[in-house]
mmCIF file with all atom_site columns, C-alpha atoms in Angstrom:
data_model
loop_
_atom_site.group_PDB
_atom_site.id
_atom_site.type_symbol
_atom_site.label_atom_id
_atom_site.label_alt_id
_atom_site.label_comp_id
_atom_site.label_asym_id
_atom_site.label_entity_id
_atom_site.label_seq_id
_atom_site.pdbx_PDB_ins_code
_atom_site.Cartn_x
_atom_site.Cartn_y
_atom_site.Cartn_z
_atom_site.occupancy
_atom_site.B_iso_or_equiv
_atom_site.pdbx_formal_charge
_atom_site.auth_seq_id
_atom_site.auth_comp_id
_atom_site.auth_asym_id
_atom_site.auth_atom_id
_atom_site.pdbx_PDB_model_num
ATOM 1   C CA . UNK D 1 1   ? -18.067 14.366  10.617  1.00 0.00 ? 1   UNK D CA 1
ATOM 2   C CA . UNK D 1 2   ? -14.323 14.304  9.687   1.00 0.00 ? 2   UNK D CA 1
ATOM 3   C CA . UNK D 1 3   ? -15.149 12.123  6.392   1.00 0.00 ? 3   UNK D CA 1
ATOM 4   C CA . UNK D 1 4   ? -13.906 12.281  3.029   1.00 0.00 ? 4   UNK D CA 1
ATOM 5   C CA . UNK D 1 5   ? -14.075 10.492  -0.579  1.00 0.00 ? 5   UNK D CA 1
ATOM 6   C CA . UNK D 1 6   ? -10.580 9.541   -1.185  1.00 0.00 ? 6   UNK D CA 1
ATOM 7   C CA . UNK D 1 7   ? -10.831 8.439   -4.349  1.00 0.00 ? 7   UNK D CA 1
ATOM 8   C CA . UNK D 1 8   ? -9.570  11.407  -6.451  1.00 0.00 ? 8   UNK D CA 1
ATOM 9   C CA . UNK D 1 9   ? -6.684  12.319  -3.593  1.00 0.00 ? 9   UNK D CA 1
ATOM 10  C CA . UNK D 1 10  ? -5.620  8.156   -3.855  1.00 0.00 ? 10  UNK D CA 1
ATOM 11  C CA . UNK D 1 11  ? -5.846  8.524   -8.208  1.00 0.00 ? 11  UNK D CA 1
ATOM 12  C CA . UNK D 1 12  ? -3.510  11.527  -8.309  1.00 0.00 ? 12  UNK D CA 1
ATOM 13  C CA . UNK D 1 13  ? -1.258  10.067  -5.805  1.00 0.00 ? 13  UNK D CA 1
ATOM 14  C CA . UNK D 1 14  ? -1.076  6.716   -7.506  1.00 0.00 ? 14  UNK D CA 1
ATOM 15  C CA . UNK D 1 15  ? -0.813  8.293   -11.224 1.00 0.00 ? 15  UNK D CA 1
ATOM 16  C CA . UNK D 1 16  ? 1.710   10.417  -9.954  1.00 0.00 ? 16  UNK D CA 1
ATOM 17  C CA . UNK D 1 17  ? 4.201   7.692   -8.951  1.00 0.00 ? 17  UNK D CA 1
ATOM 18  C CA . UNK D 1 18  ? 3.103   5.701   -11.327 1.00 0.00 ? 18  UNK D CA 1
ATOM 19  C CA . UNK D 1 19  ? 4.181   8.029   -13.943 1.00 0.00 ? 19  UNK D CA 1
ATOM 20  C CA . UNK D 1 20  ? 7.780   8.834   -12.115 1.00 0.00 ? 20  UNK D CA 1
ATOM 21  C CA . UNK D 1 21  ? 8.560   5.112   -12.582 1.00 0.00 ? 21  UNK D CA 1
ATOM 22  C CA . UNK D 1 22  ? 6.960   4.744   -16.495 1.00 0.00 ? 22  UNK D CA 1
ATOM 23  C CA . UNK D 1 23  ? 10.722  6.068   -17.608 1.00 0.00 ? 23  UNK D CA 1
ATOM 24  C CA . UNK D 1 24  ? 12.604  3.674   -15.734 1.00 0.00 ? 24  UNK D CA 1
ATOM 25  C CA . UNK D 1 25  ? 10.419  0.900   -15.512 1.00 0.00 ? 25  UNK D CA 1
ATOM 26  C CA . UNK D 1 26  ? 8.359   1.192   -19.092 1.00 0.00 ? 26  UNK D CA 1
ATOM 27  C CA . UNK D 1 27  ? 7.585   -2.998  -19.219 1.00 0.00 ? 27  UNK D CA 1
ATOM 28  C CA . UNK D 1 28  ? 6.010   -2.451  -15.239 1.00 0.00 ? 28  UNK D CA 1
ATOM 29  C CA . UNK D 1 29  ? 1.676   -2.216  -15.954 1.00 0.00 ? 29  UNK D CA 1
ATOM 30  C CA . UNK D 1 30  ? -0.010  -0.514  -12.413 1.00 0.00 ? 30  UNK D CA 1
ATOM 31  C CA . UNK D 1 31  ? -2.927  -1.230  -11.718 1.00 0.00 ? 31  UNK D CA 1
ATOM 32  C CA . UNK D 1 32  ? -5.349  0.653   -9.117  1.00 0.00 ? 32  UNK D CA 1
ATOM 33  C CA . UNK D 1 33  ? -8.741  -0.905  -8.097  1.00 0.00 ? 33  UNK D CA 1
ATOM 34  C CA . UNK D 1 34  ? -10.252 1.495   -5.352  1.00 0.00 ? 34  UNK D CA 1
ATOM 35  C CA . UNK D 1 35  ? -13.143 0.271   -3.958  1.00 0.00 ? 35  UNK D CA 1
ATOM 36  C CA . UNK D 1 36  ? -14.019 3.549   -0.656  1.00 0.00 ? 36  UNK D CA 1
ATOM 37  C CA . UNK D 1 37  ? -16.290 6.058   -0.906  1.00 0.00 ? 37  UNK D CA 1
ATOM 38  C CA . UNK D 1 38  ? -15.717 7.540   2.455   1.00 0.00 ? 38  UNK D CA 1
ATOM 39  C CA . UNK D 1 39  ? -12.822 7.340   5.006   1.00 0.00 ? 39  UNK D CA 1
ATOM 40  C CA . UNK D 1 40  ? -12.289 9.596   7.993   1.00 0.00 ? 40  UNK D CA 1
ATOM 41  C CA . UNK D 1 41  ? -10.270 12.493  7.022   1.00 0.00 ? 41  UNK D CA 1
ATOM 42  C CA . UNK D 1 42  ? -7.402  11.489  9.800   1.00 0.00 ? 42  UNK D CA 1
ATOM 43  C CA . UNK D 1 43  ? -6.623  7.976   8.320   1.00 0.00 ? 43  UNK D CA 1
ATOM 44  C CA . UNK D 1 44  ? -6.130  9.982   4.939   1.00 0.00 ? 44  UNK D CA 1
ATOM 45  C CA . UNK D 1 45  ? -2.490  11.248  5.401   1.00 0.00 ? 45  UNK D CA 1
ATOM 46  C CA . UNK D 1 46  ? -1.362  7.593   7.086   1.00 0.00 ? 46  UNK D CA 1
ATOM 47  C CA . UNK D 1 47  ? -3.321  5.775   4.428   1.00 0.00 ? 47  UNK D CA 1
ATOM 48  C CA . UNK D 1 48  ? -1.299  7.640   1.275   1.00 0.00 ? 48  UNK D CA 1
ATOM 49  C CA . UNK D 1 49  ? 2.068   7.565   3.202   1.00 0.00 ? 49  UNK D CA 1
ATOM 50  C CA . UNK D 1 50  ? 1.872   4.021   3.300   1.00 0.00 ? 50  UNK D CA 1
ATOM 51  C CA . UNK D 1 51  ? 0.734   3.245   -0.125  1.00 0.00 ? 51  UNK D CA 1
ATOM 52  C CA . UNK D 1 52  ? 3.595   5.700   -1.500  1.00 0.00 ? 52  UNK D CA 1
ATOM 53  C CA . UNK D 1 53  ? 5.708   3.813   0.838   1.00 0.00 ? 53  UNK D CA 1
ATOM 54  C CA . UNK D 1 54  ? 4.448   0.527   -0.605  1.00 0.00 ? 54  UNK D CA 1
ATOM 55  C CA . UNK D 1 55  ? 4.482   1.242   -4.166  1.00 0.00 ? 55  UNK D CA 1
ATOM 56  C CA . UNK D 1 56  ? 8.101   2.832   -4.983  1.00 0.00 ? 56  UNK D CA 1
ATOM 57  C CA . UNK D 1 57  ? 9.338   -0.302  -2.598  1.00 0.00 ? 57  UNK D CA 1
ATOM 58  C CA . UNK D 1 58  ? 7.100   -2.691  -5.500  1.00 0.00 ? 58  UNK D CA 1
ATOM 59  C CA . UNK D 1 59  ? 8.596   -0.551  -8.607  1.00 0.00 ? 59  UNK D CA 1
ATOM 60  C CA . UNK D 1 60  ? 12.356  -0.409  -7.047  1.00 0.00 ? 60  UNK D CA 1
ATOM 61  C CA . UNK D 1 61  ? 12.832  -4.280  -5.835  1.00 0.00 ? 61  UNK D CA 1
ATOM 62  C CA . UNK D 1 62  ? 10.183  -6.399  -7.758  1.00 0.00 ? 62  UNK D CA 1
ATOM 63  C CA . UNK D 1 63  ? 11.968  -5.631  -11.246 1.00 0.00 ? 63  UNK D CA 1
ATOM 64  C CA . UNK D 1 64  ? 15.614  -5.414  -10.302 1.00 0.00 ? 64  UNK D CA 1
ATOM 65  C CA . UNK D 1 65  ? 15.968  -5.905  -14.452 1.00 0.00 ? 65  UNK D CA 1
ATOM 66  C CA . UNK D 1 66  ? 13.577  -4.319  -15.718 1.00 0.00 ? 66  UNK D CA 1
ATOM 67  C CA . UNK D 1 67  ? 11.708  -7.038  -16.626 1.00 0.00 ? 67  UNK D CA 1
ATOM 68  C CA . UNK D 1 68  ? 7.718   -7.239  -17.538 1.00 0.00 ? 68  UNK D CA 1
ATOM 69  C CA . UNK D 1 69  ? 5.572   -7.098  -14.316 1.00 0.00 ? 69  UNK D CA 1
ATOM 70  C CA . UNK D 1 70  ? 2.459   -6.241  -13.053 1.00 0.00 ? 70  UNK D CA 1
ATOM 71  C CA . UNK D 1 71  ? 1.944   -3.510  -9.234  1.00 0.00 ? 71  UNK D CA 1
ATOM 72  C CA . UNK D 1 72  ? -1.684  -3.911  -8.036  1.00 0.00 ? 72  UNK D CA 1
ATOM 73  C CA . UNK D 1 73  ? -3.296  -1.485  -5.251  1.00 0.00 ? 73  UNK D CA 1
ATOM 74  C CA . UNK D 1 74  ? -6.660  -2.660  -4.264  1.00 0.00 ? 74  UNK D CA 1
ATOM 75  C CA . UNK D 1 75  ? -8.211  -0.752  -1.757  1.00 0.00 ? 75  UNK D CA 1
ATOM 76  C CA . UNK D 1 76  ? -11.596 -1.731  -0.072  1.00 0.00 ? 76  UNK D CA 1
ATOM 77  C CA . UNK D 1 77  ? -13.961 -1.561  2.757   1.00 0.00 ? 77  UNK D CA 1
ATOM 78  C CA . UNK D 1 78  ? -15.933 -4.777  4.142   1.00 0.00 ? 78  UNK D CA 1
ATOM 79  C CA . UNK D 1 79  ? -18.170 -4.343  7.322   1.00 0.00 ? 79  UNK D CA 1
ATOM 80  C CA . UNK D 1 80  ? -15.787 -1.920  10.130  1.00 0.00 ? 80  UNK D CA 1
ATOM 81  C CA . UNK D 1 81  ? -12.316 -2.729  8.306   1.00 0.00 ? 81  UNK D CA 1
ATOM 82  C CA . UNK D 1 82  ? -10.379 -1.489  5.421   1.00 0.00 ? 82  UNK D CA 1
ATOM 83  C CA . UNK D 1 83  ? -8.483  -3.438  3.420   1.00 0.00 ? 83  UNK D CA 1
ATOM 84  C CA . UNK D 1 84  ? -5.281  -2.257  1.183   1.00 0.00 ? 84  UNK D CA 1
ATOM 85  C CA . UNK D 1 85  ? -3.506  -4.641  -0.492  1.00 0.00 ? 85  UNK D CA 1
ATOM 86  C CA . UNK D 1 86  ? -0.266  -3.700  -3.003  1.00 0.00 ? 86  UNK D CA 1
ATOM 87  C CA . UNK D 1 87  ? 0.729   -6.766  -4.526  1.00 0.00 ? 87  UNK D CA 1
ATOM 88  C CA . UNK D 1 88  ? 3.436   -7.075  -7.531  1.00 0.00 ? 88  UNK D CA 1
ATOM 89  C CA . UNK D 1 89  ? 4.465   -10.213 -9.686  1.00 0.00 ? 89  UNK D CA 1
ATOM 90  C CA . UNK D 1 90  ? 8.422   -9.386  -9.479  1.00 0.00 ? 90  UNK D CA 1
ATOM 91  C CA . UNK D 1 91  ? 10.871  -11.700 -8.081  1.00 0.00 ? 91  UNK D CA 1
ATOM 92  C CA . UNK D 1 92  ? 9.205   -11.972 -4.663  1.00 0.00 ? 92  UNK D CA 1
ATOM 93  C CA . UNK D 1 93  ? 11.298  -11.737 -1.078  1.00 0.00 ? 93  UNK D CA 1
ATOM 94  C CA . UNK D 1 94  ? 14.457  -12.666 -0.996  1.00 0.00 ? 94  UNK D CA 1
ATOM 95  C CA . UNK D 1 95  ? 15.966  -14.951 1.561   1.00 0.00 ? 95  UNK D CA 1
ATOM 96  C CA . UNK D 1 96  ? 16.979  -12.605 4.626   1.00 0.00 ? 96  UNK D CA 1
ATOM 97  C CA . UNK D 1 97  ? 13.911  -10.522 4.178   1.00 0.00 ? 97  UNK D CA 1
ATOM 98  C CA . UNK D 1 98  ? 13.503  -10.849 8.245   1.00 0.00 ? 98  UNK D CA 1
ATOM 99  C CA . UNK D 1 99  ? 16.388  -8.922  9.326   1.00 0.00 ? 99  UNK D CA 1
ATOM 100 C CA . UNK D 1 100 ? 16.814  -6.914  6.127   1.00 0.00 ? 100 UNK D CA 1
ATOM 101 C CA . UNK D 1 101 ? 13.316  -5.450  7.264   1.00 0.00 ? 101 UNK D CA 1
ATOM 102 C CA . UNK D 1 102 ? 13.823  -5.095  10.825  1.00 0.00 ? 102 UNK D CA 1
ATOM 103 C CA . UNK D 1 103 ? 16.588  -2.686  10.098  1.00 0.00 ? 103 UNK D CA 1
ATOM 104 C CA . UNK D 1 104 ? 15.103  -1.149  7.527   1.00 0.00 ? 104 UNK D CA 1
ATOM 105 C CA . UNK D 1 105 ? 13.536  2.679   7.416   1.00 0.00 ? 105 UNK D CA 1
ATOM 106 C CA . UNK D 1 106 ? 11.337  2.020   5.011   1.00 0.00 ? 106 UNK D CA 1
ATOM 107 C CA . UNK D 1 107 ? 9.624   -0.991  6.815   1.00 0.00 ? 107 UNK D CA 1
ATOM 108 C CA . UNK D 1 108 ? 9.779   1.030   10.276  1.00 0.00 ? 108 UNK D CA 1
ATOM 109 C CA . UNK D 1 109 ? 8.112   3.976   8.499   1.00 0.00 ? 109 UNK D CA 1
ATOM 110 C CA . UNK D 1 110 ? 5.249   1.446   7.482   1.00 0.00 ? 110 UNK D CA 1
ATOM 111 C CA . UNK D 1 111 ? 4.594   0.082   10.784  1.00 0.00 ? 111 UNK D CA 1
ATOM 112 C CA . UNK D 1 112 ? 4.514   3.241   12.712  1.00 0.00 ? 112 UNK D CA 1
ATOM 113 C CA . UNK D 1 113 ? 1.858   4.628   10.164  1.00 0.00 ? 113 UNK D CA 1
ATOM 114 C CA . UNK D 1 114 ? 0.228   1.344   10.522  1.00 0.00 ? 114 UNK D CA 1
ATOM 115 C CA . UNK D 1 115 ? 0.355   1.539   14.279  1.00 0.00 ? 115 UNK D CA 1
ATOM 116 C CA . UNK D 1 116 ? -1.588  5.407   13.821  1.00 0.00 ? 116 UNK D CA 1
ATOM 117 C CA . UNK D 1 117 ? -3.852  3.635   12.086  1.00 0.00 ? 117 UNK D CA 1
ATOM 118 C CA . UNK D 1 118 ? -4.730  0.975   14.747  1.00 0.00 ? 118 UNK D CA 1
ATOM 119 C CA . UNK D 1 119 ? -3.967  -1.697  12.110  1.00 0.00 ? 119 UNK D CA 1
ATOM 120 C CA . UNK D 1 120 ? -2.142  -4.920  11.213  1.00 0.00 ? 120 UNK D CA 1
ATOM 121 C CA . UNK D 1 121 ? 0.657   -5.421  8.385   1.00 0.00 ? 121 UNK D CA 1
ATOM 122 C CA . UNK D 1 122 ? 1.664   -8.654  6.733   1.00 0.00 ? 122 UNK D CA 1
ATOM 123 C CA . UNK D 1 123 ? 4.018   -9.554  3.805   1.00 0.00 ? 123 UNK D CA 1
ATOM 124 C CA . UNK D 1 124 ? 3.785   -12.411 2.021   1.00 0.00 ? 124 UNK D CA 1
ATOM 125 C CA . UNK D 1 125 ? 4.899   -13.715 -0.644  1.00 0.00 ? 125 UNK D CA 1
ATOM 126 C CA . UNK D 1 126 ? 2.563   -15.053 -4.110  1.00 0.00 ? 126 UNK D CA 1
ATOM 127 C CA . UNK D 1 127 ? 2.794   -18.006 -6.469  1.00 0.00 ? 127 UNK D CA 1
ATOM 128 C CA . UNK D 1 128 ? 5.101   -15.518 -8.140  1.00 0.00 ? 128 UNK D CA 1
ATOM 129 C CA . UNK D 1 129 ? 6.045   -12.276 -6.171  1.00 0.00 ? 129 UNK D CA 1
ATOM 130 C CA . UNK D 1 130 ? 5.003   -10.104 -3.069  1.00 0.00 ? 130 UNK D CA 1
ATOM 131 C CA . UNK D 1 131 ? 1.530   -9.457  -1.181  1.00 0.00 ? 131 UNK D CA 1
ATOM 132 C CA . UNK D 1 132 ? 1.432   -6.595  1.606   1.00 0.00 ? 132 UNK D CA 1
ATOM 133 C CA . UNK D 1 133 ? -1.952  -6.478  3.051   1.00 0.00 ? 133 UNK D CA 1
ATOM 134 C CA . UNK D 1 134 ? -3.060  -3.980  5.690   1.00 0.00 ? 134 UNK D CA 1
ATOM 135 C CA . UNK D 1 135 ? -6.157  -4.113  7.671   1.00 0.00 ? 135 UNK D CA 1
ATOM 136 C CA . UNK D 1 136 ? -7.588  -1.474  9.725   1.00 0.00 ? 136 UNK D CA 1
ATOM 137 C CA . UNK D 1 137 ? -10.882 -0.149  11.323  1.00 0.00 ? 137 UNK D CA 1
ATOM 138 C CA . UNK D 1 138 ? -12.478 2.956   9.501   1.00 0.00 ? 138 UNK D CA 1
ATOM 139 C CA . UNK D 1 139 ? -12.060 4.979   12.678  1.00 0.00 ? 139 UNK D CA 1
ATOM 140 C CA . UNK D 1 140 ? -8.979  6.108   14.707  1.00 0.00 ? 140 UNK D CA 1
ATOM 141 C CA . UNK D 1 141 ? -8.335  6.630   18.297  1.00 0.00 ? 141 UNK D CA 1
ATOM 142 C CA . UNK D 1 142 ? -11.807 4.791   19.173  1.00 0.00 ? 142 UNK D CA 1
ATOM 143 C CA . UNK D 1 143 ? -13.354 7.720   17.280  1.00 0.00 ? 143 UNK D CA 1
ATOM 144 C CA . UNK D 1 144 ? -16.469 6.635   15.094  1.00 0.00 ? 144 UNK D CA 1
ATOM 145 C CA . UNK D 1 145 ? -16.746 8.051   11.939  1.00 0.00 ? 145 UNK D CA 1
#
């Protein structure tokens, strides 16, 4: 049915980047909270661009310094949507985020996989830090799963 448990493809992804940063960033704790047992094999490839995408931008401008910080990934399902959220306690967005993103690969490279996905992508920042949250459906091109 085109399904598949993404949970140890997400892990290795995430430990893998993860452990590319520990050198540069050792004070940086990541933390993954996975919460899908099934997804359709087609958002797969989208899903773990994105979160790559998401997670080297958290490790490379949240801790300028070096400082002590904190990357989350949570990744869930509630009703028809999934939900990823990569959220870091750095030094949050600076000023001209707006047209530093519009002209930025990076960003472009995030929409267009969130547009494959059918979905919606919002920064934001926290009490201290950044929030991206995507939503999407657990099918693509109208395509149940």
């Amino acid at each position: 049915n085109g399904a598949f448990d993404p949970q140890s493809y997400l892990t290795e992804m995430m430990s893998n980047i993860a452990k590319s940063y520990v050198s540069i960033y050792p004070k940086v704790k990541f933390h993954l909270d996975l919460n899908v047992e099934l997804i359709h094999v087609d958002a797969a490839v989208p899903l773990g661009l994105i979160m790559n995408e998401l997670v080297t931008n958290a490790y490379k401008y949240a801790f300028p310094n070096g400082g002590n910080g904190n990357i989350w990934v949570l990744f869930s399902k509630q009703s028809d949507y999934f939900y990823l959220k990569v959220e870091d306690d750095g030094v949050g967005l600076p000023d001209n985020i707006a047209e530093r993103r519009e002209g930025s690969l990076g960003t472009q490279l995030i929409k267009g996989l969130v547009r494959q996905l059918n979905g919606t992508v919002a920064w934001s920042e926290a009490e201290v830090g950044t929030i991206v949250q995507i939503k999407f459906r657990g099918y693509l091109n109208n395509e149940k799963s």
